[in-house]
Coordinates of C-alpha atoms in Angstrom, one line a residue:
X1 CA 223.9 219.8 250.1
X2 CA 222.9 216.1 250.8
X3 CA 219.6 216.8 250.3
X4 CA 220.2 218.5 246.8
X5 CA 222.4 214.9 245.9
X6 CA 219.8 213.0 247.0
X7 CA 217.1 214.5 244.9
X8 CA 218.3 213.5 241.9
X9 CA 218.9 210.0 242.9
X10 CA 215.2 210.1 243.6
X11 CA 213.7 211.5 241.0
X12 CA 215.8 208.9 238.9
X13 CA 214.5 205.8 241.4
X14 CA 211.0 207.0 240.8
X15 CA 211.4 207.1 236.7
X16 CA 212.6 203.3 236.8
X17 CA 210.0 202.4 239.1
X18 CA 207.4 203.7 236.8
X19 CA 208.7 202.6 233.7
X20 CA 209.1 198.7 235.2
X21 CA 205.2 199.2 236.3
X22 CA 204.1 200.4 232.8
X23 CA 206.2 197.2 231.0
X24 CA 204.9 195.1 233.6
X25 CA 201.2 196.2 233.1
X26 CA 201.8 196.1 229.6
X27 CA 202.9 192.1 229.9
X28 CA 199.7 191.8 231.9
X29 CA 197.4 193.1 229.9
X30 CA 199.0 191.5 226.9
X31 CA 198.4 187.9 228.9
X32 CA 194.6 188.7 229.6
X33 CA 194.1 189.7 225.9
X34 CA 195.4 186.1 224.6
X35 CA 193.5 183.9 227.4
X36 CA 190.4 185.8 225.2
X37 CA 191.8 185.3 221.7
X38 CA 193.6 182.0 222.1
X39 CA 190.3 178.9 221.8
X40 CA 189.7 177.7 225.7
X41 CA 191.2 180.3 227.3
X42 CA 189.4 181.7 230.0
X43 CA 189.7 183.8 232.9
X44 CA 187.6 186.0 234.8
X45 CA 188.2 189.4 234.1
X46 CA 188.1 190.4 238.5
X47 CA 190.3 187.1 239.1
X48 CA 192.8 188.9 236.5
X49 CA 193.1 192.5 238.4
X50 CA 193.2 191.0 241.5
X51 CA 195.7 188.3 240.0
X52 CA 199.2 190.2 241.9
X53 CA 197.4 189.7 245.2
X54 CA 195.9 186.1 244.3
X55 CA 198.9 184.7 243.5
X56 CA 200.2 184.7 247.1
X57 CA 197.7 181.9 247.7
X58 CA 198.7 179.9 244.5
X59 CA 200.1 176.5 245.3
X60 CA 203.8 176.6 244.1
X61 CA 204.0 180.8 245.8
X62 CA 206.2 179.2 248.5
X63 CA 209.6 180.2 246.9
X64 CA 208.1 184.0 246.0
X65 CA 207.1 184.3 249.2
X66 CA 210.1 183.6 250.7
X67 CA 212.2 186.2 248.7
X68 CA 209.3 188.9 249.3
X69 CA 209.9 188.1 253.1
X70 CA 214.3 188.0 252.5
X71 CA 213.3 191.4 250.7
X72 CA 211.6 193.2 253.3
X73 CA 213.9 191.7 256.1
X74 CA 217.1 192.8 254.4
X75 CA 215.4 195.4 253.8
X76 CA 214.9 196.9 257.3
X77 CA 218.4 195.3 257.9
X78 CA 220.8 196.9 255.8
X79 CA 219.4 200.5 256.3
X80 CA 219.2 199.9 260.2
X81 CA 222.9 199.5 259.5
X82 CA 223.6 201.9 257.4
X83 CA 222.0 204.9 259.4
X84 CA 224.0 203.7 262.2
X85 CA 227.2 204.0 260.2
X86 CA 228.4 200.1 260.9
X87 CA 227.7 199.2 257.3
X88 CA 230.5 202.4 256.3
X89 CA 232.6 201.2 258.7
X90 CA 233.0 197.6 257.6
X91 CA 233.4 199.1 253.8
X92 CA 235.9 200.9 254.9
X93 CA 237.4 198.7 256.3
X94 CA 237.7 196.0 253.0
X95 CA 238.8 199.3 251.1
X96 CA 241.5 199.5 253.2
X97 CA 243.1 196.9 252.7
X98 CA 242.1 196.0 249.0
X99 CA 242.0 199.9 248.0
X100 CA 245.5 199.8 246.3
X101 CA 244.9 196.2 244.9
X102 CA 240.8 196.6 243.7
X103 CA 241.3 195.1 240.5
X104 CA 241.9 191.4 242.2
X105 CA 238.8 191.6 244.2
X106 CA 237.1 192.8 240.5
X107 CA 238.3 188.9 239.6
X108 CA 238.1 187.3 243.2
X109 CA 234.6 188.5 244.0
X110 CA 232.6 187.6 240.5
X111 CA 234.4 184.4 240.7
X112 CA 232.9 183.2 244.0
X113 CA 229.7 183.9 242.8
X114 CA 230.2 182.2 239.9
X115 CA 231.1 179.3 241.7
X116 CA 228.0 179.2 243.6
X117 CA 225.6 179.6 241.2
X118 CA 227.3 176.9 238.8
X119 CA 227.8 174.4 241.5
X120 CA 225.1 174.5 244.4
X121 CA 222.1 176.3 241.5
X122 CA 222.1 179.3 243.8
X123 CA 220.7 183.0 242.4
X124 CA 217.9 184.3 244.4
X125 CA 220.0 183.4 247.4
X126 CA 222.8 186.0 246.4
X127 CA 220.2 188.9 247.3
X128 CA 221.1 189.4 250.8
X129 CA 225.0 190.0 249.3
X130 CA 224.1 192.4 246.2
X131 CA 223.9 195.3 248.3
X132 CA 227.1 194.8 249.9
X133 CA 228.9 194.3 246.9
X134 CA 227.6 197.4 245.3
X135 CA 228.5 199.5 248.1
X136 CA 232.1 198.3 247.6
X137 CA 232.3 198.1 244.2
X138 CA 231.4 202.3 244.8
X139 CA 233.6 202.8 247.7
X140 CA 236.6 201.4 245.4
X141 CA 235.9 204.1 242.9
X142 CA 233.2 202.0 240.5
X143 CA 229.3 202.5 240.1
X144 CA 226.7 200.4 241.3
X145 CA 226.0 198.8 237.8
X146 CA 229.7 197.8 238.5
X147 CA 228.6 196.2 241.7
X148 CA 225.4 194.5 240.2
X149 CA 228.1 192.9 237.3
X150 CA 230.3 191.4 240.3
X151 CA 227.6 190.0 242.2
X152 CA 224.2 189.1 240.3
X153 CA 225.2 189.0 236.7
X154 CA 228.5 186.8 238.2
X155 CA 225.9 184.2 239.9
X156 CA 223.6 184.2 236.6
X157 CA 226.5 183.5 234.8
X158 CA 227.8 180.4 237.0
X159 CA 223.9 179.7 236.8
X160 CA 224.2 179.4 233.0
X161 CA 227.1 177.4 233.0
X162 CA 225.8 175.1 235.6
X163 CA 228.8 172.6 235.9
X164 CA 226.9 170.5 238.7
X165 CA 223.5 172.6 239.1
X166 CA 221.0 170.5 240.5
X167 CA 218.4 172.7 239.6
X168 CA 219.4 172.7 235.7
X169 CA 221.8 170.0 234.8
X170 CA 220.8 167.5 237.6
X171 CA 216.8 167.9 236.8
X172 CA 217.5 167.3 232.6
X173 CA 219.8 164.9 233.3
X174 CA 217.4 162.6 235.4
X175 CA 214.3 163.1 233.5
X176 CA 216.4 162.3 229.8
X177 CA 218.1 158.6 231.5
X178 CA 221.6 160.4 231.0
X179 CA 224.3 159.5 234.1
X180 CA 224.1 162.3 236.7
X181 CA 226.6 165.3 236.0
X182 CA 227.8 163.6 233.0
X183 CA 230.1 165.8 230.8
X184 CA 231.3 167.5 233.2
X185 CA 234.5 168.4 231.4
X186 CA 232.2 170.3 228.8
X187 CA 230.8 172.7 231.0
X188 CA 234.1 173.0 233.0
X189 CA 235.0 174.8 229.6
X190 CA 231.7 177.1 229.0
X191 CA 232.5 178.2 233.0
X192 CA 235.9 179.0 232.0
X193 CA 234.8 180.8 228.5
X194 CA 232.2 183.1 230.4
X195 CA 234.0 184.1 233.1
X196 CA 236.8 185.3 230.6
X197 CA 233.9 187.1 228.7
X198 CA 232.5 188.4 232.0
X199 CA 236.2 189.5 233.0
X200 CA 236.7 191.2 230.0
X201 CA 233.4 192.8 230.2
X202 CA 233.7 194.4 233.3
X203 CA 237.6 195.3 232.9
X204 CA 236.4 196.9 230.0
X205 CA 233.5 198.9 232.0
X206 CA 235.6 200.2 235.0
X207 CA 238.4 201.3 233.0
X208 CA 235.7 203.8 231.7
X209 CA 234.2 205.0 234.8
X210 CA 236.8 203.9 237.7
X211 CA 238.1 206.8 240.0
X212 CA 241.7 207.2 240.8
X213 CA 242.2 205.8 245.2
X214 CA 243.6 208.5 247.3
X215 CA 246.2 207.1 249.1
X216 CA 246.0 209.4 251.8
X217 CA 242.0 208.4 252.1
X218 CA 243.1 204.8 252.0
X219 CA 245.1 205.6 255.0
X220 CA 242.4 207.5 257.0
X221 CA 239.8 204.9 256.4
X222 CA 239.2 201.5 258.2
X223 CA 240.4 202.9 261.5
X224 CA 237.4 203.0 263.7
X225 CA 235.4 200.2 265.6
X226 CA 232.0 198.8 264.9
X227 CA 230.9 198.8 268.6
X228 CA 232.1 202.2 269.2
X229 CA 229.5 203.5 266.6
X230 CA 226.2 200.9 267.1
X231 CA 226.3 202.0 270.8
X232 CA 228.3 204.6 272.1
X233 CA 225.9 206.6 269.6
X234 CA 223.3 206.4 272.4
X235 CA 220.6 204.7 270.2
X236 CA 217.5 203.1 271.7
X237 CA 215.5 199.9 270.5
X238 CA 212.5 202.4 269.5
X239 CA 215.4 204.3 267.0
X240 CA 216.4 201.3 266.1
X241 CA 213.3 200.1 264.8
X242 CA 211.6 203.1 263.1
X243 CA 215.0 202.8 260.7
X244 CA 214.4 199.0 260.0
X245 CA 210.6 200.2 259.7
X246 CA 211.9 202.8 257.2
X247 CA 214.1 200.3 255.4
X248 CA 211.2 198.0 255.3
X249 CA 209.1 200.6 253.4
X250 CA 211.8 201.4 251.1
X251 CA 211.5 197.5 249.0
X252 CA 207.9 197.7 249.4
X253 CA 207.5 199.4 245.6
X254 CA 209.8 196.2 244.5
X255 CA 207.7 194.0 246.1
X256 CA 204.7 195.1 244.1
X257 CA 207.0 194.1 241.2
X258 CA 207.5 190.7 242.1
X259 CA 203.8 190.0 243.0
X260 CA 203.1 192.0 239.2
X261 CA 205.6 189.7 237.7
X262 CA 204.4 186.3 239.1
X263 CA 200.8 187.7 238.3
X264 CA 201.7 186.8 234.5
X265 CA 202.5 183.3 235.5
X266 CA 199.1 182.9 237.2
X267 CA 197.2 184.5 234.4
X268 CA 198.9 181.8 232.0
X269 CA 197.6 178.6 234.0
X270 CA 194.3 179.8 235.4
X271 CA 193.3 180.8 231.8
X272 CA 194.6 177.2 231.1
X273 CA 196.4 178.6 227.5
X274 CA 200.1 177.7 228.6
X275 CA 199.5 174.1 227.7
X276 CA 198.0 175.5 224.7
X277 CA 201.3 177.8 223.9
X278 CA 203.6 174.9 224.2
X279 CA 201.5 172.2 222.0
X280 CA 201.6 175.4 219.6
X281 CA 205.7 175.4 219.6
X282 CA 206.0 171.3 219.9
X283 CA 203.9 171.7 216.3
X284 CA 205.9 174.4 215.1
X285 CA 209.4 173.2 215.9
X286 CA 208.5 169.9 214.2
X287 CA 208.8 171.1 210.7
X288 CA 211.9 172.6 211.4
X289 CA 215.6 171.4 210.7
X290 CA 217.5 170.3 213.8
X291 CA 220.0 173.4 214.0
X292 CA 216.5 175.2 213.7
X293 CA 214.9 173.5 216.4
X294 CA 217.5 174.1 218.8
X295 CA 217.8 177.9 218.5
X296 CA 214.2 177.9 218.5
X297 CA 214.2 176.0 221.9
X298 CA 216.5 178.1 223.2
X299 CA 214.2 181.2 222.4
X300 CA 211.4 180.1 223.7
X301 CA 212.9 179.1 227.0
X302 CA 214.4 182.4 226.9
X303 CA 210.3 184.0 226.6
X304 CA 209.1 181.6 229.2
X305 CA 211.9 182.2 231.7
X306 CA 210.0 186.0 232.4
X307 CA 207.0 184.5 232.7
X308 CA 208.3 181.0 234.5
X309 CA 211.7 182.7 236.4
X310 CA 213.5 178.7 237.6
X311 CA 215.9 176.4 235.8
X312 CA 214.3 173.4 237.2
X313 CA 210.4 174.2 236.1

């Protein structure tokens, strides 16, 4: 029976996977074809296939390398704990006590990551938490889209918002002679504003696909102990690491993702036509109206944020 549930959840992992490589590719090959049709773009047609390996040597690759390596850690982490039931156990343990009351971690939970992302600039640092949060979000009856809503969309959001980012607000601030966090109050009202929206959006989301609790599950659950089931199970150091080598394995397709992603970037600057791109907007938005200009900023930050993924570059 778990075998035949699992299949499908396979099959369907496999169909994402594929379809992220083929848009991926497709944003590849698009970049090679306008370092070729855009005047002083160059780049050598074996540095641009080998371009998702290449870029781990690039000079700014510190950050990407350090999620590929929180990637693959977690990675071997969480299913380590999972196989060994004490992930379960702790989940069962929140859904417990918050079963018959989910709806206020729905608000509590989103919130906090709100918080962080608006006031200390954090995103990629919510990763290790994502899979937690999904887990709950389908242990209280939800989906993991539900999950992904509390935990990364919530951070994004407060990332938006960016009452006191340093990363965003700090950064702009600095470089256009403005005081440092200046209009706070402004801000302080878009965090308020999106979090309603984002509120709203997910109330209106689990009221579709929420299951009812069982109270008599609720009861049942939660009672057990996490050293009971890490040891008592019997389980060796060589056990425990073929699972974290298994859960290792398992990110290694999104891995490929990131270095495909970041291959863009590289492709841009080593065929030296970013510079080219942007003198190309400055002398487009210039013969525009204000209001113009500033939804035509906004869209191309929006374009160059896939191929440049950070609020302070």
């Amino acid at each position: 029976m778990e075998k035949n549930k699992e299949k499908p959840k396979m099959e369907a992992g496999v169909k994402s996977f594929i379809t992220a490589i083929v848009v991926i590719f497709a944003m590849m090959v698009l970049t090679y074809a306008l370092t070729i049709i855009i005047p002083g773009g160059y780049i050598p047609f074996w540095k641009w296939i080998l371009s998702p390996i290449l870029v781990l040597f690039a000079k700014d690759s510190g950050s990407m390398i350090a999620i590929i390596a929180l990637l693959v850690v977690l990675g071997g982490i969480f299913n380590t704990l999972d196989k060994f039931g004490v992930l379960r156990l702790l989940l069962d343990k929140v859904t417990a006590k918050f079963g018959k009351s989910r709806r206020v971690l729905l608000a509590v939970i989103p919130l906090f990551f709100m918080v962080i992302g608006s006031a200390a600039g954090t995103f990629e640092e919510c990763v290790p938490l994502v899979p937690v949060v999904v887990a709950l979000a389908i242990r209280l009856g939800w989906d993991a889209l539900t999950g992904l809503g509390m935990s990364i969309l919530a951070a994004g959001c407060g990332f938006a918002a960016g009452v006191c980012n340093p990363f965003t607000v700090g950064v702009a601030q600095e470089l256009a002679g403005l005081p440092m966090f200046s209009g706070m109050w402004y801000r302080a009202v878009a965090f308020l504003i999106i979090y309603i929206l984002l509120m709203l959006f997910l109330l209106i989301y689990v009221r579709k696909i929420e299951k009812p609790m069982d109270e008599k599950m609720l009861e049942g659950i939660g009672s057990g102990n996490v050293r009971q089931i890490a040891y008592s199970s019997g389980s060796r150091f060589w056990k425990i690491g073929i699972t974290f080598k298994e859960g290792v394995v398992s990110v290694l397709p999104g891995v490929l993702l990131i270095l495909m992603a970041n291959s863009i970037r590289f492709t841009l600057l080593e065929g030296n036509i970013l510079d080219v791109i942007l003198q190309g907007a400055v002398s487009l938005a210039s013969g525009m109206p204000r209001f113009g200009v500033i939804l035509f900023i906004y869209g191309l930050v929006l374009i160059l944020n896939f191929f440049i993924p950070s609020g302070s570059a």
